[in-house]
Short mmCIF file of C-alpha atoms and ligand atoms in Angstrom, two decimals:
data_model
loop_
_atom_site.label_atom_id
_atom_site.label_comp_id
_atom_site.label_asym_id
_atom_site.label_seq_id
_atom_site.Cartn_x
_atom_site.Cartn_y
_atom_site.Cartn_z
CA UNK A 1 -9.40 4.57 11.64
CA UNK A 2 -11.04 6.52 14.47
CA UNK A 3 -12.62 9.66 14.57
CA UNK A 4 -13.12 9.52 18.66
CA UNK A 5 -12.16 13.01 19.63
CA UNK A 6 -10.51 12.08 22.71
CA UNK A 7 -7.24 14.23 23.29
CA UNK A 8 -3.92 12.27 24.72
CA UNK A 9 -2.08 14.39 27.78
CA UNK A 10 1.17 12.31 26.68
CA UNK A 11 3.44 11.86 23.95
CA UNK A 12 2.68 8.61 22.23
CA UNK A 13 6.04 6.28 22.24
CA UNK A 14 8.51 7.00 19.29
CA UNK A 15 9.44 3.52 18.65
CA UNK A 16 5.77 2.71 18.18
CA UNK A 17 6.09 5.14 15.01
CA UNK A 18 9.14 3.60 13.99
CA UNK A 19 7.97 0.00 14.55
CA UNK A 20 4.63 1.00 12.75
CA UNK A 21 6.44 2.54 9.98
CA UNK A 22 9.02 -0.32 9.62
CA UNK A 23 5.88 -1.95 7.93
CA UNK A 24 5.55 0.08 4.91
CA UNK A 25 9.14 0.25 4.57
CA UNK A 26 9.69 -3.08 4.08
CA UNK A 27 6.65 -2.81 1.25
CA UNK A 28 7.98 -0.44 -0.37
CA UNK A 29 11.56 -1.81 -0.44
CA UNK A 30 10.53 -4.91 -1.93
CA UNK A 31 8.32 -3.05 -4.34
CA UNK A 32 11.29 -0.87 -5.69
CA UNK A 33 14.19 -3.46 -5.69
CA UNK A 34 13.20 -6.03 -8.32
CA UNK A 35 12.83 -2.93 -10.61
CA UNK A 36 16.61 -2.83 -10.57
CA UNK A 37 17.68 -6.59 -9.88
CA UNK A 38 15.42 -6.97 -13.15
CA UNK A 39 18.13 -5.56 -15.62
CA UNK A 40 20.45 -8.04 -14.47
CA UNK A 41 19.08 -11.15 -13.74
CA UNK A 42 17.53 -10.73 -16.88
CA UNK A 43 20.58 -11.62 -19.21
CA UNK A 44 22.22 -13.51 -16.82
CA UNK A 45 19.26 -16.31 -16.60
CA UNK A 46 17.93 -15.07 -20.21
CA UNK A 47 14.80 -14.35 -18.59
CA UNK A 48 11.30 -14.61 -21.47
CA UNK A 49 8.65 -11.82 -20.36
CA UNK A 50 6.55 -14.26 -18.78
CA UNK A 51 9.32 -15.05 -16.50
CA UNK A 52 10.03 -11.77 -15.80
CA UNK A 53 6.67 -10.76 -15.07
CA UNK A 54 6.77 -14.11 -12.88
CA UNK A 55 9.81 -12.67 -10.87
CA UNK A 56 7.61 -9.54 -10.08
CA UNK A 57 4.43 -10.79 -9.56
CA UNK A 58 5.12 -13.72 -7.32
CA UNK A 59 5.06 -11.44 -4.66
CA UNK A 60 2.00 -10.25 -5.15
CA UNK A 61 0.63 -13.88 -4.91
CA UNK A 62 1.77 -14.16 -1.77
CA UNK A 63 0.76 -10.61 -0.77
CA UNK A 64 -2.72 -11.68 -1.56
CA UNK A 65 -2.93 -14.81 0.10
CA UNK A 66 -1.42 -13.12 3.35
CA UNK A 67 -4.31 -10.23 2.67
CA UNK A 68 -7.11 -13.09 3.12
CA UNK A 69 -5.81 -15.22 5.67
CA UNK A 70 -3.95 -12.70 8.33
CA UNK A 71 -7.02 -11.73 9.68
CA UNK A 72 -8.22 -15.02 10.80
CA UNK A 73 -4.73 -15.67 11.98
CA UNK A 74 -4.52 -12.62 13.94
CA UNK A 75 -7.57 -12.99 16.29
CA UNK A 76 -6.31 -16.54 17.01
CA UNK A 77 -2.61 -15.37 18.08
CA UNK A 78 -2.52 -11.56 18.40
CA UNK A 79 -1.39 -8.65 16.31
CA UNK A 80 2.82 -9.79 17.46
CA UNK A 81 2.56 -12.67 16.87
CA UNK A 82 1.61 -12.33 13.14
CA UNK A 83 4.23 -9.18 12.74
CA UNK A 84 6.98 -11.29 14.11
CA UNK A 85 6.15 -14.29 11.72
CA UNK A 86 5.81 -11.78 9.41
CA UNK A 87 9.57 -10.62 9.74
CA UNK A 88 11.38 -13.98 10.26
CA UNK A 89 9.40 -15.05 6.44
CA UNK A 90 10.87 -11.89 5.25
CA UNK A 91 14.33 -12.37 5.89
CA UNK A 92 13.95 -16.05 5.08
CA UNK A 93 12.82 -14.43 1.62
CA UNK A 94 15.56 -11.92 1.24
CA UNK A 95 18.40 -14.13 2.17
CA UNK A 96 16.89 -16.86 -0.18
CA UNK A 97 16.36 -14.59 -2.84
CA UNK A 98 19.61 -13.06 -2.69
CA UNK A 99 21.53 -16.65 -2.46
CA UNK A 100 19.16 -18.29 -5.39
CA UNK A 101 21.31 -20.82 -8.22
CA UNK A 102 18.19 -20.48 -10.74
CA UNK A 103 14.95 -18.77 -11.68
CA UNK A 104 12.63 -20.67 -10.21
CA UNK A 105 14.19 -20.22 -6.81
CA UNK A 106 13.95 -16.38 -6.92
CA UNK A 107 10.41 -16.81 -7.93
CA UNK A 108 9.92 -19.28 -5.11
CA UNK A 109 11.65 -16.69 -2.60
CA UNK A 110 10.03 -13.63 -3.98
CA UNK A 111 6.35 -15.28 -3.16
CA UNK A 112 7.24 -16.20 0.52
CA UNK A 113 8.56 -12.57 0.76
CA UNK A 114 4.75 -11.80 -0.41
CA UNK A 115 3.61 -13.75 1.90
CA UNK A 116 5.56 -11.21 4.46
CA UNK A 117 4.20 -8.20 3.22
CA UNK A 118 0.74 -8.56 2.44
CA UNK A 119 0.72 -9.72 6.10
CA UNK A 120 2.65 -6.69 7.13
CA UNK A 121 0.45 -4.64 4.74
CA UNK A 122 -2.43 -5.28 6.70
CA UNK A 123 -1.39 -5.73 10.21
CA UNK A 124 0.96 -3.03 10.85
CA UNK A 125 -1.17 -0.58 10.18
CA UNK A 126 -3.91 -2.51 12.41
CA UNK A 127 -1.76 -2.59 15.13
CA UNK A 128 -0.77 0.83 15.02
CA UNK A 129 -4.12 2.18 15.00
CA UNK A 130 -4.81 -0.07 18.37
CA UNK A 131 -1.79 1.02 20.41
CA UNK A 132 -1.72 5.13 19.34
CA UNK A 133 -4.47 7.42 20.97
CA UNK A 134 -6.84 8.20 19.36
CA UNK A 135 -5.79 11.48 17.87
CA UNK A 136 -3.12 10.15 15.95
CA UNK A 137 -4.92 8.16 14.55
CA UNK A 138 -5.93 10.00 11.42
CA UNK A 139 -2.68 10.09 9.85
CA UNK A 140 -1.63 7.18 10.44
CA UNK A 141 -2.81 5.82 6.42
CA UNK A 142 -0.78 9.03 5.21
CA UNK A 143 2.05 8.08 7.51
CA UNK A 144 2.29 4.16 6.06
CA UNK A 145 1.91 5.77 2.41
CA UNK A 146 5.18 7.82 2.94
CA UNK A 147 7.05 5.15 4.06
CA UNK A 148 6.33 2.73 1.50
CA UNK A 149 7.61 5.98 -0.83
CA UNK A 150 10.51 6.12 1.20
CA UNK A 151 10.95 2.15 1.53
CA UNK A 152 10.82 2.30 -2.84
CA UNK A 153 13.47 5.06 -2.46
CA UNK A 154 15.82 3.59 -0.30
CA UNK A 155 15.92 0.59 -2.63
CA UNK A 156 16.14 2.71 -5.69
CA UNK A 157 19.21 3.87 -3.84
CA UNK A 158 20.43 0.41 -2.69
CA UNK A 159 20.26 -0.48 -7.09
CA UNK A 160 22.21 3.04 -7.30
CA UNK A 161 24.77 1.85 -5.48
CA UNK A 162 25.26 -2.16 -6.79
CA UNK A 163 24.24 -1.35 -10.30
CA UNK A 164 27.45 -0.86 -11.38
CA UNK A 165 28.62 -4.04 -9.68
CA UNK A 166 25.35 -5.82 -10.94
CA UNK A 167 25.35 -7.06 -7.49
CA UNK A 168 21.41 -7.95 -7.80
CA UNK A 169 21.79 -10.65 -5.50
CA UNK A 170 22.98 -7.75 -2.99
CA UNK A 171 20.15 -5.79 -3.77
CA UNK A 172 17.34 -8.45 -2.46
CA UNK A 173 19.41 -10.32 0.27
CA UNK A 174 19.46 -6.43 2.13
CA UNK A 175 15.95 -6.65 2.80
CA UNK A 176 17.09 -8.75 5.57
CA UNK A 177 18.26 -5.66 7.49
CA UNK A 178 14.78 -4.40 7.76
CA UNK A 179 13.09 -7.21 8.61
CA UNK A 180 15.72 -8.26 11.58
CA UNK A 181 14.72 -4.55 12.85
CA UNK A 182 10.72 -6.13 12.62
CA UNK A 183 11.55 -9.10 14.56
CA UNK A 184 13.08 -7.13 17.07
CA UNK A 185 10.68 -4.32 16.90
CA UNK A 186 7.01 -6.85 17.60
CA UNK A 187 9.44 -8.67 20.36
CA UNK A 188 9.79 -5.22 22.21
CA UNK A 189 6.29 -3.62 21.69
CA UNK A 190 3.52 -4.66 23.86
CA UNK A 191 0.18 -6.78 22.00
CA UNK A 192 -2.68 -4.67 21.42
CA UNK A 193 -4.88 -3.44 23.61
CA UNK A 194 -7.85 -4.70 21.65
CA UNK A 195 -6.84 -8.18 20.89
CA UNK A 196 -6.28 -8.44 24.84
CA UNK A 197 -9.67 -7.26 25.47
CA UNK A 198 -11.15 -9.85 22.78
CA UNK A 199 -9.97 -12.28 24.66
CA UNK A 200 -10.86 -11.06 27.78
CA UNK A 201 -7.16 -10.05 29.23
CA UNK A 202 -8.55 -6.65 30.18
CA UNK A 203 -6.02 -6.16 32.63
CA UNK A 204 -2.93 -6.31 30.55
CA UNK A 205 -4.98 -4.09 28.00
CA UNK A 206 -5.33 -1.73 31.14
CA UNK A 207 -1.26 -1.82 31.47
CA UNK A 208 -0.77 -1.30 27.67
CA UNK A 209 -2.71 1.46 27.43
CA UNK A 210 -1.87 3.27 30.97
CA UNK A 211 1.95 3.39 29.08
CA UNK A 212 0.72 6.59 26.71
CA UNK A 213 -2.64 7.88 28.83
CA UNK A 214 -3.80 9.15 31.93
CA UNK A 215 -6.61 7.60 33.93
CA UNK A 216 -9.53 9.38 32.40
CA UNK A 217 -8.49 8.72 28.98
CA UNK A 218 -7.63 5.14 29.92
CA UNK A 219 -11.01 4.63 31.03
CA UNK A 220 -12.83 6.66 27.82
CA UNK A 221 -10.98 4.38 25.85
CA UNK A 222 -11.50 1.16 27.12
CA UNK A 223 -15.07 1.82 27.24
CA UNK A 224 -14.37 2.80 23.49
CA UNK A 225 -12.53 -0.47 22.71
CA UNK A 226 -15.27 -2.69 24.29
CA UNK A 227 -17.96 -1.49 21.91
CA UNK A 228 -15.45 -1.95 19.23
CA UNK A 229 -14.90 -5.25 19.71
CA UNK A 230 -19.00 -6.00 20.53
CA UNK A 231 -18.83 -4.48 16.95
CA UNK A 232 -16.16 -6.79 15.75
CA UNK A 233 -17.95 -9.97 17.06
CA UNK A 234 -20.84 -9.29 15.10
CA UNK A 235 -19.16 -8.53 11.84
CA UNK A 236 -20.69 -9.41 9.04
CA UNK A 237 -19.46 -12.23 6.55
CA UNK A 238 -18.40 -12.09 2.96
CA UNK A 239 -21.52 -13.41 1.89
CA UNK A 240 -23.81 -10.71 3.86
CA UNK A 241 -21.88 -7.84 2.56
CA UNK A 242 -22.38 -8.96 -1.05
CA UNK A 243 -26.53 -9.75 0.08
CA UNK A 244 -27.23 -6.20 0.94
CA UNK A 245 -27.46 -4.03 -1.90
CA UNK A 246 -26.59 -0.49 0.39
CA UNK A 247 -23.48 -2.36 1.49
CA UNK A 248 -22.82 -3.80 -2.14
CA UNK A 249 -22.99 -0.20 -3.11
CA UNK A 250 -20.31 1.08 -1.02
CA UNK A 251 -18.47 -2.16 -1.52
CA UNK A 252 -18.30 -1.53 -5.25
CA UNK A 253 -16.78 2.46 -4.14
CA UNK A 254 -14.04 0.95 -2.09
CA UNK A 255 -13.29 -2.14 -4.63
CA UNK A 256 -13.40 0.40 -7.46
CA UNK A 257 -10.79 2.56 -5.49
CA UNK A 258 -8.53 -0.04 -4.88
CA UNK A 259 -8.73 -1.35 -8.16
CA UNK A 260 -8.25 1.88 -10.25
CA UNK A 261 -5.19 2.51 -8.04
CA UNK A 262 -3.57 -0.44 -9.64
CA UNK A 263 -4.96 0.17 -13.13
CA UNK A 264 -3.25 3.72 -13.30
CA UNK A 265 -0.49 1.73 -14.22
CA UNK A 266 1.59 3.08 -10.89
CA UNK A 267 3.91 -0.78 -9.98
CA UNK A 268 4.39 -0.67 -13.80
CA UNK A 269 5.86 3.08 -13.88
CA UNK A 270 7.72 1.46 -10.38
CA UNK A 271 9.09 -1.96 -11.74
CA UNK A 272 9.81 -0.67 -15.31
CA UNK A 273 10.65 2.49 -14.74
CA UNK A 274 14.51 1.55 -15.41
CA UNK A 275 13.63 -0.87 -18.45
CA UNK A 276 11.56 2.08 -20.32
CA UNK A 277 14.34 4.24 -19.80
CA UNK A 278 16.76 1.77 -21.12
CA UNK A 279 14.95 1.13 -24.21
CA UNK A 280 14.73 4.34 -24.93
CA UNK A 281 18.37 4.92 -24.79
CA UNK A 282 19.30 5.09 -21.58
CA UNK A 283 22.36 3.39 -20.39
CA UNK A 284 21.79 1.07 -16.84
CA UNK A 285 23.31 3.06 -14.11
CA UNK A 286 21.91 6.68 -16.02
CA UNK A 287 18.05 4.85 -15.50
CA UNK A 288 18.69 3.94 -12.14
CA UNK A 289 19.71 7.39 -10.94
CA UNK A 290 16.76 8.88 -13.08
CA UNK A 291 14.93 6.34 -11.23
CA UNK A 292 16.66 7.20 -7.53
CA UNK A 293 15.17 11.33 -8.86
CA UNK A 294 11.70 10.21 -9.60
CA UNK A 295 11.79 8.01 -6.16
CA UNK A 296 13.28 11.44 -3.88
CA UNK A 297 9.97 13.33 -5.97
CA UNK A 298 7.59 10.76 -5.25
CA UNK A 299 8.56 11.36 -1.22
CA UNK A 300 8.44 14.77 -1.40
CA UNK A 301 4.95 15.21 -2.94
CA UNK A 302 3.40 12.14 -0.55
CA UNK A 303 4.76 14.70 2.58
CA UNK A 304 2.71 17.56 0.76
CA UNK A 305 -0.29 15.44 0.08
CA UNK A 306 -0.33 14.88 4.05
CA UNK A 307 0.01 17.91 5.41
CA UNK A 308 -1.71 19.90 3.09
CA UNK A 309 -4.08 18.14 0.54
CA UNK A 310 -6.10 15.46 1.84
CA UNK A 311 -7.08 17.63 4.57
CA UNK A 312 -7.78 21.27 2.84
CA UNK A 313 -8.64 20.47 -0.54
CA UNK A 314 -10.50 17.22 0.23
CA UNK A 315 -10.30 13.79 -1.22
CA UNK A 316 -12.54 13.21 -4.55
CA UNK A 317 -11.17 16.55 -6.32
CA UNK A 318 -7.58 15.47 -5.74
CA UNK A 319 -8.71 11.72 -6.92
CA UNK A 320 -10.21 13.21 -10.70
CA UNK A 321 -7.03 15.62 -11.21
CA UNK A 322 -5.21 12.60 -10.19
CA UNK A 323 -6.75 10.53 -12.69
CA UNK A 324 -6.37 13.47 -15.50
CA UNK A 325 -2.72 14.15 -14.48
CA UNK A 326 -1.64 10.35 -14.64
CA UNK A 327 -3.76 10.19 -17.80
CA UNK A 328 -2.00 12.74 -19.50
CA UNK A 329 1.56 11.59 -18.36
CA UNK A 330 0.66 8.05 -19.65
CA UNK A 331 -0.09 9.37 -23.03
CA UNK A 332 3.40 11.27 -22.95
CA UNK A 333 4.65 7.88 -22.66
CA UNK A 334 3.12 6.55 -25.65
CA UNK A 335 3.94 9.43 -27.53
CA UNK A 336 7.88 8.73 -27.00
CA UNK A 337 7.41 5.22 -27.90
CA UNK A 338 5.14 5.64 -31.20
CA UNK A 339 7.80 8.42 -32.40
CA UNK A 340 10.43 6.17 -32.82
CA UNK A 341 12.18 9.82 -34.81
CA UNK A 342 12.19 11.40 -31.28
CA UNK A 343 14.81 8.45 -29.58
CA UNK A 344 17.71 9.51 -27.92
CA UNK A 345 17.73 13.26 -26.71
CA UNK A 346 14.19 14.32 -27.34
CA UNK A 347 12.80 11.44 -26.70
CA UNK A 348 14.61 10.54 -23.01
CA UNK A 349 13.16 14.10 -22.11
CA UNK A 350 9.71 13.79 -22.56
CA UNK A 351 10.04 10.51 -20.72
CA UNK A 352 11.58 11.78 -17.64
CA UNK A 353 8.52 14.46 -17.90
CA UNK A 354 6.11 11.79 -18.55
CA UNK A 355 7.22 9.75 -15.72
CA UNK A 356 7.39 12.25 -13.35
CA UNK A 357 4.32 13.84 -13.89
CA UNK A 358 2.51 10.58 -13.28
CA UNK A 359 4.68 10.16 -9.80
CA UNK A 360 3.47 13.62 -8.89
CA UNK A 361 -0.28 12.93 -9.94
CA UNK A 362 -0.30 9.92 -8.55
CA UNK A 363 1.35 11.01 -4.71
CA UNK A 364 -1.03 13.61 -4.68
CA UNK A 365 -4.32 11.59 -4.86
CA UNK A 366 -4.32 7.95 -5.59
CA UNK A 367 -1.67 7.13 -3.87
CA UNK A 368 -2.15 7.93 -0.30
CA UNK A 369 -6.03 9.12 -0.91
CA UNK A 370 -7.43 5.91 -1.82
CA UNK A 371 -5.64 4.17 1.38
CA UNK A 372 -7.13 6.69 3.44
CA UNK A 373 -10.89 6.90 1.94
CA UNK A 374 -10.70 3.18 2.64
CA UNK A 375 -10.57 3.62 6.14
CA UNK A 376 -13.60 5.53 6.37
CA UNK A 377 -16.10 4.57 3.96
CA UNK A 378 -17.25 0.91 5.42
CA UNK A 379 -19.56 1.00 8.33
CA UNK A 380 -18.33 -0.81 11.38
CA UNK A 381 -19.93 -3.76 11.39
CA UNK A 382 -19.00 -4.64 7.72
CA UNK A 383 -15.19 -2.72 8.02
CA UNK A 384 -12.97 -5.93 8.72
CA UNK A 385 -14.90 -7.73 6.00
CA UNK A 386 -14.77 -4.94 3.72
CA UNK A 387 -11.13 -4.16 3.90
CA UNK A 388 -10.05 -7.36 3.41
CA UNK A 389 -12.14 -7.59 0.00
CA UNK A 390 -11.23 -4.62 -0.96
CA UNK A 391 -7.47 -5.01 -0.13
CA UNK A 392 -7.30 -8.31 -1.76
CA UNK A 393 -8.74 -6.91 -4.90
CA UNK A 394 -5.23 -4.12 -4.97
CA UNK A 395 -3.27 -6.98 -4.42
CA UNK A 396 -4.84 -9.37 -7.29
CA UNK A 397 -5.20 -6.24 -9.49
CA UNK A 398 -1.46 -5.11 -8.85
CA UNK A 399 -0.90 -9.09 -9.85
CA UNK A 400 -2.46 -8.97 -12.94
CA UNK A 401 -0.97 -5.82 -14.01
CA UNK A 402 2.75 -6.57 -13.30
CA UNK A 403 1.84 -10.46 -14.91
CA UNK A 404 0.54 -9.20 -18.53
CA UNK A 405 2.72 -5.73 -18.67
CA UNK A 406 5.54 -7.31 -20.23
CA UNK A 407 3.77 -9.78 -22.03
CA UNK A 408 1.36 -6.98 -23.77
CA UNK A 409 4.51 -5.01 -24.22
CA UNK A 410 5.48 -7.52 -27.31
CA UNK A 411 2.37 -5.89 -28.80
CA UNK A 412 4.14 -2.95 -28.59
CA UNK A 413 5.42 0.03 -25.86
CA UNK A 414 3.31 2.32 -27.26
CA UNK A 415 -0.18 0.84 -27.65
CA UNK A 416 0.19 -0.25 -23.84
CA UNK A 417 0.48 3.30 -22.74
CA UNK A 418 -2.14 4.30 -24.67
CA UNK A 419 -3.96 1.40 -22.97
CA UNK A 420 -3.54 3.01 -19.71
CA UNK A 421 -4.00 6.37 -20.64
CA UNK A 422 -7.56 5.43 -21.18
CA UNK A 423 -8.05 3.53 -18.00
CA UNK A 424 -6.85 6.28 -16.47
CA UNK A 425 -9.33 8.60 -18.10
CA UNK A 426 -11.77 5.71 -16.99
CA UNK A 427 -10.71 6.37 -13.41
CA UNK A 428 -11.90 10.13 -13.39
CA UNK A 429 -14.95 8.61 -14.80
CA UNK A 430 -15.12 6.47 -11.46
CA UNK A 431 -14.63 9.69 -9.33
CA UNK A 432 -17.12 11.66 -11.17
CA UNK A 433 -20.06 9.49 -10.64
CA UNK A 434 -19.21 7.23 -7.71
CA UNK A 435 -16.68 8.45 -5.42
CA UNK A 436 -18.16 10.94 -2.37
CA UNK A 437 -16.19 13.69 -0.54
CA UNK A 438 -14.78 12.73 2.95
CA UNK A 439 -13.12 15.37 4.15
CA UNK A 440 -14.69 16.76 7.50
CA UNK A 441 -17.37 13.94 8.02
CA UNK A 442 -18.07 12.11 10.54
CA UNK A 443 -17.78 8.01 9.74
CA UNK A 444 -21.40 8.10 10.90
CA UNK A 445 -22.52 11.35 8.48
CA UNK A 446 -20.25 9.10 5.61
CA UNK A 447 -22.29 6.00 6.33
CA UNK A 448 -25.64 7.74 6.20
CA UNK A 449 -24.74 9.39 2.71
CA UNK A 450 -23.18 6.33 1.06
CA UNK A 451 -26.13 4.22 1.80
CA UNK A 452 -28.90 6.94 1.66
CA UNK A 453 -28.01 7.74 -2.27
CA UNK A 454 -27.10 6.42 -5.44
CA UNK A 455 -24.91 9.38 -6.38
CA UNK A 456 -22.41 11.10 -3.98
CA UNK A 457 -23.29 14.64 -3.65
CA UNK A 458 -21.36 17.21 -6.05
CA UNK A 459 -19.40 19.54 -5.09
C1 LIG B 501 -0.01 1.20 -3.61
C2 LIG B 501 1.14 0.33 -4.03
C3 LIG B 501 2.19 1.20 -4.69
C4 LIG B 501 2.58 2.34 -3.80
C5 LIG B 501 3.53 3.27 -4.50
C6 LIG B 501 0.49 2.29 -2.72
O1 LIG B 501 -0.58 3.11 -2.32
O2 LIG B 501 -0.99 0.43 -2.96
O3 LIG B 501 0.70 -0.68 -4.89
O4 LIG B 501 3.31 0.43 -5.00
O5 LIG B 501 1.45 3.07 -3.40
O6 LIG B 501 3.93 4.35 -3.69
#
């Protein structure tokens, strides 16, 4: 993210929106199908609960592998480059997920899929930040959280409409759609302005960037870019950043946001959001349309946390009502299961409460929040480095979660809500004491209070 206050004359492209967005989509989508394609593959390959947390999580493998390596990867052969590999693996994990004879074959199909999106989760929004001016810049973390809502609710949809065909196979091979639309979208858009100027092609960065500004802004910003990149080529290792305790300090803010986001319990409430409601009485096609609700809810409550929270009310308030709102729906949840008298009727109500009042918590502040705060906590030279740590620890800590979930749900439903009712207290806990207020700082003002103090300063 950018905080250069340089004003664009022209309209940045619409297809660079799209083609950003397309990113998160695709996340999203394959975040929100397998929560569907899970009732039925279960009885038809009479999955255990390790396997089915197998069928979830494999993805996430591969999202964290592509989180460490893309970066490397994309300095050697440009932002494209990586986005179009990053489509063609999709669709060769769609179409091979969707056509798989056993198990192990989804499982297989599902990780190279990973592999697709943690690459796109990191890249697209890289590359969108390079090509838009600099005043668009900002929103552009808000922007990839609502698509990955809207990616989860178009495949909450997609399960809406095959459920009652069980047509699971259906339901992953249509991620292939999307990620044709990628291929096509990083062979149409130009490379980045930055990589070019990396490698020293400053006059096709010039073209790029004389597409969507005039020549004063073109020349701002490529003086802009070339102390970037000066910044970039002295970025410090993994090593360094762990060496230097003010760096360690703000390293352990942005893990500890990342982390926490997972450890609400959200991919849970996403994947299993059909299966609670089922054991609680639900039939199949009644919990995917309560599903297909809670997805149109999450969507509308990411737009208001756009345009009207993170920017008004700040970001560390938001983060501990968050934290006490998807506390308090957890324990709902755990309340439905431990009152085994309150099944049926009763029960399936203060579930659909429970879950939705964690989707609204948790679209108001950790959801979008913690993507955002990440972008402006690290100081330059330790921001590539930083990021990647940090977004390697979501993806290994959404991994863990959607591996033991079903395997700590033989201890019972109940005890593993409770369980994250209490890390979610845990997270306000985080706020409280370690998270500082962003809103209306400079990156530079952020920097100088995250390594001047211990404590963030109250508000
Ligand atoms: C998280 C994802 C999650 C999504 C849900 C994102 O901010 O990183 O793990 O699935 O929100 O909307």
């Amino acid at each position: 993210m950018n905080t250069a206050g340089t004003t664009s004359a022209r309209p940045v492209r619409k297809s660079t929106y799209f083609f950003g967005s397309l990113g998160g989509l695709l996340l999203g989508y394959d975040l929100g199908v397998v929560a569907g394609a899970l009732l039925f593959i279960t009885p038809e390959f009479g999955l255990t609960p390790l396997q089915k947390g197998l069928v979830t999580s494999s993805l996430l493998v591969g999202g964290m592998i592509a989180a460490l390596g893309c970066g490397r990867v994309t300095d050697r052969f440009g932002r494209r480059f990586v986005v179009l590999l990053a489509g063609l693996l999709f669709g060769i994990g769609a179409i091979g997920a969707g056509f798989a004879p056993n198990v192990a074959t989804i499982i297989f199909f599902r990780f190279v899929m990973g592999l697709a999106v943690g690459a796109a989760s990191v890249i697209v929004p890289v590359y969108l930040s390079e090509i838009a001016p600099p005043r668009s810049r900002g929103m552009l973390s808000g922007l990839n959280q609502l698509m990955i809502s809207t990616g989860i609710l178009v495949a909450y949809l997609v399960n809406l409409g095959l459920a009652p065909f069980g047509a699971w196979r259906w339901m992953f091979g249509l991620a292939a759609v999307p990620a044709i639309l990628l291929v096509i979208g990083a062979y149409i858009q130009p490379e980045s302005p930055r990589w070019l100027v990396k490698k020293g092609r400053e006059a096709e960065a010039r073209e790029v960037l004389s597409r969507s500004r005039d020549a004063t802004e073109l020349e701002a910003e490529l003086a802009e870019i070339r102390q970037v990149v000066a910044a970039e080529r002295s970025q410090i290792r993994i090593g360094e950043l762990f060496g230097d305790v003010r760096l360690r300090r703000i390293l352990l803010v942005g893990v500890g946001l990342a982390v926490f986001q997972q450890i609400s319990g959200i991919n849970t409430i996403i994947y299993y959001a059909p299966t609670i409601l089922t054991s609680i009485g639900f039939g199949n096609s009644a919990a995917i349309l309560a599903n297909a609700g809670l997805g149109v809810l999450t969507v509308v409550v990411t737009i208001l946390m756009i345009t009207v929270v993170v920017d008004r009310v700040g970001r560390r308030r938001p983060l501990m009502l968050g934290a006490l709102g998807l506390s308090f729906s957890m324990a709902l949840l755990a309340v439905t299961f431990f009152s085994s008298g309150i099944r049926g009727g009763a029960g399936g109500w203060i579930a659909i409460v429970g879950l939705s009042l964690f989707k609204i918590s948790f679209s108001l502040s950790w959801g979008g929040i913690v993507w955002i705060m990440l972008g402006e906590i690290f100081p330059l030279r330790a921001r590539g480095t930083a990021m990647g740590v940090a977004t390697f620890g979501n993806w290994a800590a959404n991994f863990l979660v959607a591996q033991f979930f079903p395997v700590l749900l033989g201890g019972g439903n109940g005890l593993v809500f409770t369980l994250f009712a209490v890390l979610c207290a845990t997270a306000f806990v985080f706020a409280y004491f370690k998270v500082p207020e962003t809103k209306g700082r400079s990156l530079e003002q952020i920097e100088e209070q995250l390594g001047a103090s211990a404590l963030p300063a109250r508000r």
